[in-house]
Amino acid sequence: MTQKSTESAKKRILSGIKPSGELNIGGYAGALRQFVEYQHEYESFFFVPDLHAITVAQDPAELHRRSREIAAYYVAAGIDPEKSVIFLQSQVPAHAELGWIMETQAYFGELSRMTQFKEKSDGKEGVSSALFTYPALMASDILLYQATHVPVGEDQTQHLELTRDLAQRFNNRFGRTFTVPEAVVQEIGCRLMGLDDPQKKMSKSNPNKGSYILMLDEPDVIRKKLSRAVTDSEGQVRYDWENKPAVSNLIEIYSVFGGQTTEEIERRFEGQGYGAFKKELAEVIVEKLAPIQRRFHEIVDSAELDEILNRGARRAAEEANLTLNAAKKAMGFVTFD
Ligand code: TRP
């Protein structure tokens, strides 16, 4: 912490994947894969938002397993724990504490306008009050680390906008305390669509298991799911979202996992049918996932992961507590430092 001045000049990123379901390759394309890239360019904090997961009921054993799994995916996909800080949100108490403070800054009306809350609470009984205040906790996650950039999916941009408003509001009321973060705009291939319906995002909540590929799917399962993926009757591997959304989605998946551009893929499969394309696509995915799956299984229940998370929590807390103390002091709380 002695190099504070150089540190704060650096671009800093913070993001996390909620441990609320099994990860599919959409999560890899839209988040994980990009986290790995960002760590070269930014000082990086990647956390597991387990406190966010409990805004809806979670089975304790499931929460425990999923939380370790997300952390293991971070490492297995190539986030370097020597370079980036990897931690569990619940192990850094400052998140909950600043979360409470941010709730005092957020207006009821503002939170009522969050579309994710409306969607998730619509028609449900027993909606927790934490689901409503969720964005205040998310603001706390980001502001604690003075993050300059936050990569988020499309569904989170409204929450990020609110985070910016809360940071500005707090700074205006109490003096400059928080960095106002920017959303990181995602590149193509970040939003994979369902294999059964290119109009719907690839999602684990789809009851049709053939609509998504899980990070831990076995090679034969991947091959089978792809062989059944919807296409169209034209028979040409052409990237054209307007007229050929299903095939374009498959081309994007190929691009994410194989590294080629969409034009290169079109050229490669010119004159070939969908059968050959899907077969090769399956192999490209299988090949990319194999080392990630191997490392995942090696690490998920290991003492090595415990050690990474413990170290990460300590490093995160050091940083988070600096901001939390500054915020408390600015608000008038009695502090002793
Ligand atoms: N709300 C995010 C999601 O559902 C997860 C999240 C919580 C997050 N806190 C964050 C993402 C802070 C980025 C930054 O996907």
CSV table of C-alpha atoms and ligand atoms in Angstrom, one decimal:
chain,number,residue,atom,x,y,z
A,1,MET,CA,0.0,0.0,0.0
A,2,THR,CA,3.1,2.2,0.0
A,3,GLN,CA,2.8,2.8,-3.7
A,4,LYS,CA,-0.7,4.3,-3.4
A,5,SER,CA,0.0,7.1,-5.8
A,6,THR,CA,1.1,4.9,-8.7
A,7,GLU,CA,-1.5,2.3,-7.9
A,8,SER,CA,-4.4,4.8,-8.2
A,9,ALA,CA,-3.1,6.0,-11.5
A,10,LYS,CA,-3.5,2.5,-12.9
A,11,LYS,CA,-6.6,1.2,-14.6
A,12,ARG,CA,-8.3,-1.1,-12.3
A,13,ILE,CA,-11.0,-3.6,-13.0
A,14,LEU,CA,-13.4,-5.5,-10.8
A,15,SER,CA,-15.9,-8.1,-11.8
A,16,GLY,CA,-17.5,-11.3,-10.7
A,17,ILE,CA,-19.7,-14.2,-11.7
A,18,LYS,CA,-22.5,-15.1,-9.4
A,19,PRO,CA,-22.4,-18.7,-8.0
A,20,SER,CA,-26.0,-19.4,-8.6
A,21,GLY,CA,-25.9,-22.0,-11.3
A,22,GLU,CA,-23.7,-24.3,-13.3
A,23,LEU,CA,-21.6,-22.3,-15.7
A,24,ASN,CA,-22.3,-22.7,-19.4
A,25,ILE,CA,-20.0,-21.6,-22.3
A,26,GLY,CA,-22.0,-18.4,-22.6
A,27,GLY,CA,-20.4,-17.4,-19.2
A,28,TYR,CA,-17.1,-18.3,-20.6
A,29,ALA,CA,-17.5,-16.3,-23.8
A,30,GLY,CA,-19.1,-13.3,-22.1
A,31,ALA,CA,-17.1,-13.1,-18.9
A,32,LEU,CA,-14.4,-15.6,-18.0
A,33,ARG,CA,-12.4,-15.5,-21.2
A,34,GLN,CA,-12.3,-11.8,-21.1
A,35,PHE,CA,-11.3,-11.6,-17.5
A,36,VAL,CA,-8.2,-13.6,-18.4
A,37,GLU,CA,-7.4,-11.0,-21.1
A,38,TYR,CA,-8.1,-8.0,-18.9
A,39,GLN,CA,-5.6,-9.0,-16.2
A,40,HIS,CA,-2.7,-8.1,-18.6
A,41,GLU,CA,-4.0,-4.6,-19.1
A,42,TYR,CA,-5.6,-3.8,-15.7
A,43,GLU,CA,-4.9,-4.3,-12.1
A,44,SER,CA,-7.6,-6.9,-11.5
A,45,PHE,CA,-10.0,-8.0,-8.8
A,46,PHE,CA,-12.1,-11.0,-9.6
A,47,PHE,CA,-14.5,-12.1,-6.9
A,48,VAL,CA,-17.3,-14.6,-6.3
A,49,PRO,CA,-20.4,-12.6,-5.4
A,50,ASP,CA,-21.8,-15.2,-2.9
A,51,LEU,CA,-23.6,-12.5,-0.9
A,52,HIS,CA,-25.5,-11.7,-4.0
A,53,ALA,CA,-26.4,-15.3,-4.6
A,54,ILE,CA,-28.3,-15.4,-1.3
A,55,THR,CA,-30.8,-12.7,-2.4
A,56,VAL,CA,-32.7,-15.8,-3.6
A,57,ALA,CA,-32.9,-18.9,-1.5
A,58,GLN,CA,-29.9,-21.1,-1.8
A,59,ASP,CA,-29.3,-24.6,-0.5
A,60,PRO,CA,-26.2,-24.3,1.8
A,61,ALA,CA,-24.4,-27.3,0.2
A,62,GLU,CA,-25.1,-26.0,-3.3
A,63,LEU,CA,-23.9,-22.5,-2.4
A,64,HIS,CA,-20.7,-23.9,-0.9
A,65,ARG,CA,-20.0,-26.0,-4.0
A,66,ARG,CA,-20.9,-23.4,-6.6
A,67,SER,CA,-18.8,-20.7,-4.8
A,68,ARG,CA,-15.7,-23.0,-4.9
A,69,GLU,CA,-16.5,-23.8,-8.5
A,70,ILE,CA,-16.6,-20.3,-9.7
A,71,ALA,CA,-13.2,-19.6,-8.0
A,72,ALA,CA,-11.8,-22.8,-9.6
A,73,TYR,CA,-13.0,-21.7,-13.0
A,74,TYR,CA,-11.2,-18.4,-12.6
A,75,VAL,CA,-8.0,-20.2,-12.0
A,76,ALA,CA,-8.6,-23.0,-14.5
A,77,ALA,CA,-9.4,-20.5,-17.3
A,78,GLY,CA,-6.1,-18.7,-16.7
A,79,ILE,CA,-6.6,-15.9,-14.2
A,80,ASP,CA,-3.2,-15.8,-12.5
A,81,PRO,CA,-3.6,-15.5,-8.7
A,82,GLU,CA,-0.1,-14.0,-8.5
A,83,LYS,CA,-1.3,-11.2,-10.8
A,84,SER,CA,-5.0,-10.8,-10.0
A,85,VAL,CA,-6.8,-10.8,-6.7
A,86,ILE,CA,-9.3,-13.7,-6.5
A,87,PHE,CA,-11.6,-13.8,-3.5
A,88,LEU,CA,-15.0,-14.6,-2.1
A,89,GLN,CA,-17.2,-11.6,-1.3
A,90,SER,CA,-18.4,-13.1,2.0
A,91,GLN,CA,-14.8,-13.2,3.3
A,92,VAL,CA,-14.4,-9.5,3.0
A,93,PRO,CA,-16.9,-8.0,5.5
A,94,ALA,CA,-16.4,-4.5,4.1
A,95,HIS,CA,-18.7,-5.4,1.2
A,96,ALA,CA,-21.7,-5.8,3.5
A,97,GLU,CA,-20.8,-2.8,5.5
A,98,LEU,CA,-20.4,-0.4,2.6
A,99,GLY,CA,-23.5,-2.1,1.1
A,100,TRP,CA,-25.5,-0.8,4.0
A,101,ILE,CA,-24.1,2.6,3.6
A,102,MET,CA,-24.9,2.6,-0.1
A,103,GLU,CA,-28.5,1.6,0.8
A,104,THR,CA,-28.7,4.9,2.6
A,105,GLN,CA,-27.7,6.7,-0.5
A,106,ALA,CA,-29.9,4.9,-3.0
A,107,TYR,CA,-33.5,6.1,-3.3
A,108,PHE,CA,-36.4,3.7,-3.1
A,109,GLY,CA,-37.7,5.0,-6.4
A,110,GLU,CA,-34.4,4.4,-8.1
A,111,LEU,CA,-34.2,0.8,-6.9
A,112,SER,CA,-37.9,0.3,-7.9
A,113,ARG,CA,-36.9,1.1,-11.5
A,114,MET,CA,-34.3,-1.7,-11.8
A,115,THR,CA,-35.6,-4.0,-14.5
A,116,GLN,CA,-33.8,-7.0,-13.1
A,117,PHE,CA,-35.6,-6.6,-9.8
A,118,LYS,CA,-38.9,-6.3,-11.7
A,119,GLU,CA,-38.2,-9.4,-13.7
A,120,LYS,CA,-37.0,-11.5,-10.8
A,121,SER,CA,-39.7,-10.5,-8.4
A,122,ASP,CA,-42.6,-10.5,-10.9
A,123,GLY,CA,-45.4,-12.8,-9.7
A,124,LYS,CA,-43.2,-14.3,-7.0
A,125,GLU,CA,-44.0,-14.7,-3.3
A,126,GLY,CA,-41.5,-14.3,-0.5
A,127,VAL,CA,-39.3,-12.0,-2.5
A,128,SER,CA,-36.4,-11.0,-0.1
A,129,SER,CA,-35.8,-7.3,0.7
A,130,ALA,CA,-32.2,-8.0,-0.3
A,131,LEU,CA,-33.2,-8.8,-3.9
A,132,PHE,CA,-34.6,-5.2,-3.9
A,133,THR,CA,-31.4,-3.6,-2.4
A,134,TYR,CA,-29.1,-5.9,-4.5
A,135,PRO,CA,-27.8,-3.0,-6.6
A,136,ALA,CA,-26.6,-1.1,-3.5
A,137,LEU,CA,-24.4,-4.1,-2.6
A,138,MET,CA,-23.2,-4.3,-6.2
A,139,ALA,CA,-22.2,-0.6,-6.0
A,140,SER,CA,-20.3,-1.4,-2.8
A,141,ASP,CA,-18.4,-4.2,-4.5
A,142,ILE,CA,-17.2,-1.9,-7.2
A,143,LEU,CA,-16.6,1.3,-5.2
A,144,LEU,CA,-14.6,-0.4,-2.4
A,145,TYR,CA,-11.8,-1.1,-4.9
A,146,GLN,CA,-11.9,2.3,-6.6
A,147,ALA,CA,-12.4,0.3,-9.8
A,148,THR,CA,-12.1,2.4,-13.0
A,149,HIS,CA,-13.6,-0.2,-15.3
A,150,VAL,CA,-16.2,-2.8,-14.8
A,151,PRO,CA,-16.9,-5.5,-17.4
A,152,VAL,CA,-20.6,-6.4,-17.2
A,153,GLY,CA,-23.1,-8.2,-19.3
A,154,GLU,CA,-25.9,-6.2,-20.9
A,155,ASP,CA,-28.3,-7.2,-18.1
A,156,GLN,CA,-26.1,-5.3,-15.6
A,157,THR,CA,-25.6,-2.0,-17.3
A,158,GLN,CA,-28.5,-0.4,-15.4
A,159,HIS,CA,-26.9,-1.5,-12.1
A,160,LEU,CA,-23.6,0.0,-13.2
A,161,GLU,CA,-25.3,3.3,-14.1
A,162,LEU,CA,-26.8,3.3,-10.6
A,163,THR,CA,-23.4,2.7,-9.2
A,164,ARG,CA,-22.1,5.7,-11.0
A,165,ASP,CA,-25.0,7.8,-9.7
A,166,LEU,CA,-24.4,6.7,-6.1
A,167,ALA,CA,-20.7,7.3,-6.3
A,168,GLN,CA,-21.3,10.8,-7.6
A,169,ARG,CA,-24.0,11.5,-5.1
A,170,PHE,CA,-21.8,10.4,-2.2
A,171,ASN,CA,-18.9,12.4,-3.5
A,172,ASN,CA,-21.0,15.5,-3.8
A,173,ARG,CA,-22.4,15.1,-0.3
A,174,PHE,CA,-19.4,14.0,1.6
A,175,GLY,CA,-16.3,14.9,-0.5
A,176,ARG,CA,-14.5,13.0,-3.1
A,177,THR,CA,-14.3,9.4,-1.8
A,178,PHE,CA,-15.1,7.1,-4.7
A,179,THR,CA,-13.8,6.6,-8.2
A,180,VAL,CA,-16.7,6.8,-10.7
A,181,PRO,CA,-16.4,3.6,-12.7
A,182,GLU,CA,-17.0,3.0,-16.4
A,183,ALA,CA,-18.7,0.0,-18.0
A,184,VAL,CA,-16.5,-2.0,-20.3
A,185,VAL,CA,-18.2,-2.4,-23.6
A,186,GLN,CA,-18.0,-6.0,-24.8
A,187,GLU,CA,-16.8,-7.3,-28.1
A,188,ILE,CA,-18.6,-9.6,-30.5
A,189,GLY,CA,-19.1,-13.1,-29.3
A,190,CYS,CA,-19.9,-12.1,-25.8
A,191,ARG,CA,-23.5,-13.1,-25.9
A,192,LEU,CA,-24.0,-16.7,-27.0
A,193,MET,CA,-27.6,-17.6,-27.9
A,194,GLY,CA,-29.4,-20.9,-27.2
A,195,LEU,CA,-28.6,-23.8,-29.6
A,196,ASP,CA,-32.4,-24.4,-29.9
A,197,ASP,CA,-33.4,-20.8,-30.4
A,198,PRO,CA,-31.1,-18.0,-31.5
A,199,GLN,CA,-33.5,-15.3,-30.1
A,200,LYS,CA,-32.9,-16.4,-26.5
A,201,LYS,CA,-29.6,-16.1,-24.6
A,202,MET,CA,-27.9,-19.4,-23.8
A,203,SER,CA,-29.1,-20.1,-20.3
A,204,LYS,CA,-29.0,-22.8,-17.8
A,205,SER,CA,-32.6,-21.9,-16.8
A,206,ASN,CA,-33.8,-23.2,-20.1
A,207,PRO,CA,-35.5,-26.5,-19.4
A,208,ASN,CA,-34.1,-27.9,-22.7
A,209,LYS,CA,-30.7,-29.2,-21.8
A,210,GLY,CA,-29.8,-29.3,-25.5
A,211,SER,CA,-30.0,-25.5,-25.6
A,212,TYR,CA,-26.7,-24.9,-23.8
A,213,ILE,CA,-23.3,-26.4,-23.4
A,214,LEU,CA,-21.9,-26.6,-19.9
A,215,MET,CA,-18.3,-25.9,-19.1
A,216,LEU,CA,-18.0,-29.4,-17.7
A,217,ASP,CA,-19.9,-31.2,-20.4
A,218,GLU,CA,-18.1,-34.4,-21.7
A,219,PRO,CA,-16.9,-34.4,-25.3
A,220,ASP,CA,-19.7,-36.8,-26.4
A,221,VAL,CA,-22.3,-34.6,-24.8
A,222,ILE,CA,-20.9,-31.6,-26.6
A,223,ARG,CA,-20.9,-33.4,-30.0
A,224,LYS,CA,-24.5,-34.6,-29.5
A,225,LYS,CA,-25.8,-31.1,-28.5
A,226,LEU,CA,-24.2,-29.5,-31.5
A,227,SER,CA,-25.4,-32.2,-33.9
A,228,ARG,CA,-28.9,-31.2,-32.8
A,229,ALA,CA,-28.4,-27.5,-32.8
A,230,VAL,CA,-30.9,-25.6,-35.0
A,231,THR,CA,-29.7,-24.1,-38.3
A,232,ASP,CA,-31.7,-23.1,-41.4
A,233,SER,CA,-32.5,-24.5,-44.8
A,234,GLU,CA,-30.0,-22.5,-46.8
A,235,GLY,CA,-27.1,-24.9,-46.2
A,236,GLN,CA,-24.3,-22.2,-46.3
A,237,VAL,CA,-22.0,-21.3,-43.4
A,238,ARG,CA,-22.6,-17.6,-43.7
A,239,TYR,CA,-22.4,-14.9,-40.9
A,240,ASP,CA,-25.6,-12.9,-41.2
A,241,TRP,CA,-27.5,-12.3,-38.0
A,242,GLU,CA,-30.4,-10.7,-39.8
A,243,ASN,CA,-31.3,-13.7,-42.0
A,244,LYS,CA,-29.3,-16.5,-40.4
A,245,PRO,CA,-29.3,-16.1,-36.7
A,246,ALA,CA,-28.9,-19.7,-35.7
A,247,VAL,CA,-25.9,-20.3,-38.0
A,248,SER,CA,-24.4,-16.9,-37.1
A,249,ASN,CA,-24.6,-17.9,-33.4
A,250,LEU,CA,-22.7,-21.1,-34.2
A,251,ILE,CA,-20.1,-19.1,-36.1
A,252,GLU,CA,-19.6,-16.9,-33.1
A,253,ILE,CA,-19.2,-19.9,-30.9
A,254,TYR,CA,-16.6,-21.2,-33.3
A,255,SER,CA,-14.9,-17.8,-33.3
A,256,VAL,CA,-14.8,-17.7,-29.5
A,257,PHE,CA,-13.3,-21.2,-29.1
A,258,GLY,CA,-11.3,-21.4,-32.3
A,259,GLY,CA,-9.9,-17.9,-32.3
A,260,GLN,CA,-10.6,-17.2,-36.0
A,261,THR,CA,-12.6,-14.3,-37.3
A,262,THR,CA,-16.1,-14.8,-38.7
A,263,GLU,CA,-14.8,-14.2,-42.2
A,264,GLU,CA,-12.1,-16.8,-41.8
A,265,ILE,CA,-14.7,-19.3,-40.7
A,266,GLU,CA,-17.0,-18.5,-43.6
A,267,ARG,CA,-14.1,-19.1,-46.0
A,268,ARG,CA,-13.0,-22.3,-44.3
A,269,PHE,CA,-16.5,-23.8,-44.7
A,270,GLU,CA,-17.3,-22.5,-48.1
A,271,GLY,CA,-19.2,-25.2,-50.1
A,272,GLN,CA,-19.5,-27.4,-47.1
A,273,GLY,CA,-22.7,-28.3,-45.4
A,274,TYR,CA,-23.7,-27.7,-41.8
A,275,GLY,CA,-22.8,-31.3,-40.8
A,276,ALA,CA,-19.1,-30.8,-41.4
A,277,PHE,CA,-19.2,-27.4,-39.8
A,278,LYS,CA,-20.9,-28.7,-36.6
A,279,LYS,CA,-18.6,-31.6,-36.3
A,280,GLU,CA,-15.5,-29.4,-36.4
A,281,LEU,CA,-17.1,-26.8,-34.1
A,282,ALA,CA,-17.6,-29.6,-31.5
A,283,GLU,CA,-14.0,-30.5,-31.7
A,284,VAL,CA,-12.9,-26.9,-31.4
A,285,ILE,CA,-14.9,-26.5,-28.2
A,286,VAL,CA,-13.8,-29.9,-26.8
A,287,GLU,CA,-10.2,-29.0,-27.4
A,288,LYS,CA,-10.4,-25.6,-25.7
A,289,LEU,CA,-12.4,-26.9,-22.7
A,290,ALA,CA,-10.2,-30.0,-22.1
A,291,PRO,CA,-7.3,-28.2,-20.3
A,292,ILE,CA,-9.8,-26.0,-18.4
A,293,GLN,CA,-11.8,-29.0,-17.2
A,294,ARG,CA,-8.6,-30.8,-16.2
A,295,ARG,CA,-7.3,-27.9,-14.2
A,296,PHE,CA,-10.8,-27.3,-12.7
A,297,HIS,CA,-11.1,-30.8,-11.4
A,298,GLU,CA,-7.5,-30.7,-10.0
A,299,ILE,CA,-8.1,-27.5,-8.1
A,300,VAL,CA,-11.8,-27.3,-7.1
A,301,ASP,CA,-11.4,-29.3,-3.8
A,302,SER,CA,-7.8,-28.6,-3.2
A,303,ALA,CA,-5.9,-26.8,-0.4
A,304,GLU,CA,-4.3,-24.8,-3.2
A,305,LEU,CA,-7.6,-23.1,-3.9
A,306,ASP,CA,-8.2,-22.5,-0.2
A,307,GLU,CA,-4.8,-20.8,-0.1
A,308,ILE,CA,-5.5,-18.7,-3.2
A,309,LEU,CA,-8.8,-17.6,-1.7
A,310,ASN,CA,-7.4,-16.8,1.7
A,311,ARG,CA,-4.6,-14.8,0.3
A,312,GLY,CA,-7.0,-13.1,-2.1
A,313,ALA,CA,-9.4,-12.2,0.8
A,314,ARG,CA,-6.5,-10.6,2.7
A,315,ARG,CA,-5.3,-8.5,-0.2
A,316,ALA,CA,-8.9,-7.5,-1.1
A,317,ALA,CA,-9.6,-6.5,2.6
A,318,GLU,CA,-6.6,-4.3,2.8
A,319,GLU,CA,-7.8,-2.4,-0.2
A,320,ALA,CA,-11.5,-2.4,0.7
A,321,ASN,CA,-10.9,-1.3,4.3
A,322,LEU,CA,-9.0,1.8,3.1
A,323,THR,CA,-12.0,2.9,1.1
A,324,LEU,CA,-14.5,1.9,3.8
A,325,ASN,CA,-12.7,3.9,6.5
A,326,ALA,CA,-12.5,6.9,4.2
A,327,ALA,CA,-16.2,6.7,3.5
A,328,LYS,CA,-17.1,6.3,7.2
A,329,LYS,CA,-14.9,9.2,8.2
A,330,ALA,CA,-16.3,11.4,5.5
A,331,MET,CA,-19.8,10.7,6.8
A,332,GLY,CA,-19.0,11.6,10.3
A,333,PHE,CA,-18.6,8.2,12.0
A,334,VAL,CA,-16.2,8.2,14.8
A,335,THR,CA,-13.1,6.4,13.6
A,336,PHE,CA,-9.8,5.8,15.3
A,337,ASP,CA,-7.1,6.0,12.7
B,1,TRP,N1,-24.8,-8.6,-10.5
B,1,TRP,C1,-23.8,-9.3,-11.2
B,1,TRP,C2,-24.5,-10.4,-12.0
B,1,TRP,O1,-25.6,-10.9,-11.7
B,1,TRP,C3,-22.8,-10.0,-10.3
B,1,TRP,C4,-22.1,-8.9,-9.6
B,1,TRP,C5,-22.2,-8.6,-8.3
B,1,TRP,C6,-21.1,-8.0,-10.1
B,1,TRP,N2,-21.4,-7.5,-8.0
B,1,TRP,C7,-20.7,-7.2,-9.1
B,1,TRP,C8,-20.5,-7.9,-11.4
B,1,TRP,C9,-19.7,-6.2,-9.3
B,1,TRP,C10,-19.6,-6.8,-11.6
B,1,TRP,C11,-19.2,-6.0,-10.6
B,1,TRP,O2,-24.0,-10.9,-13.0
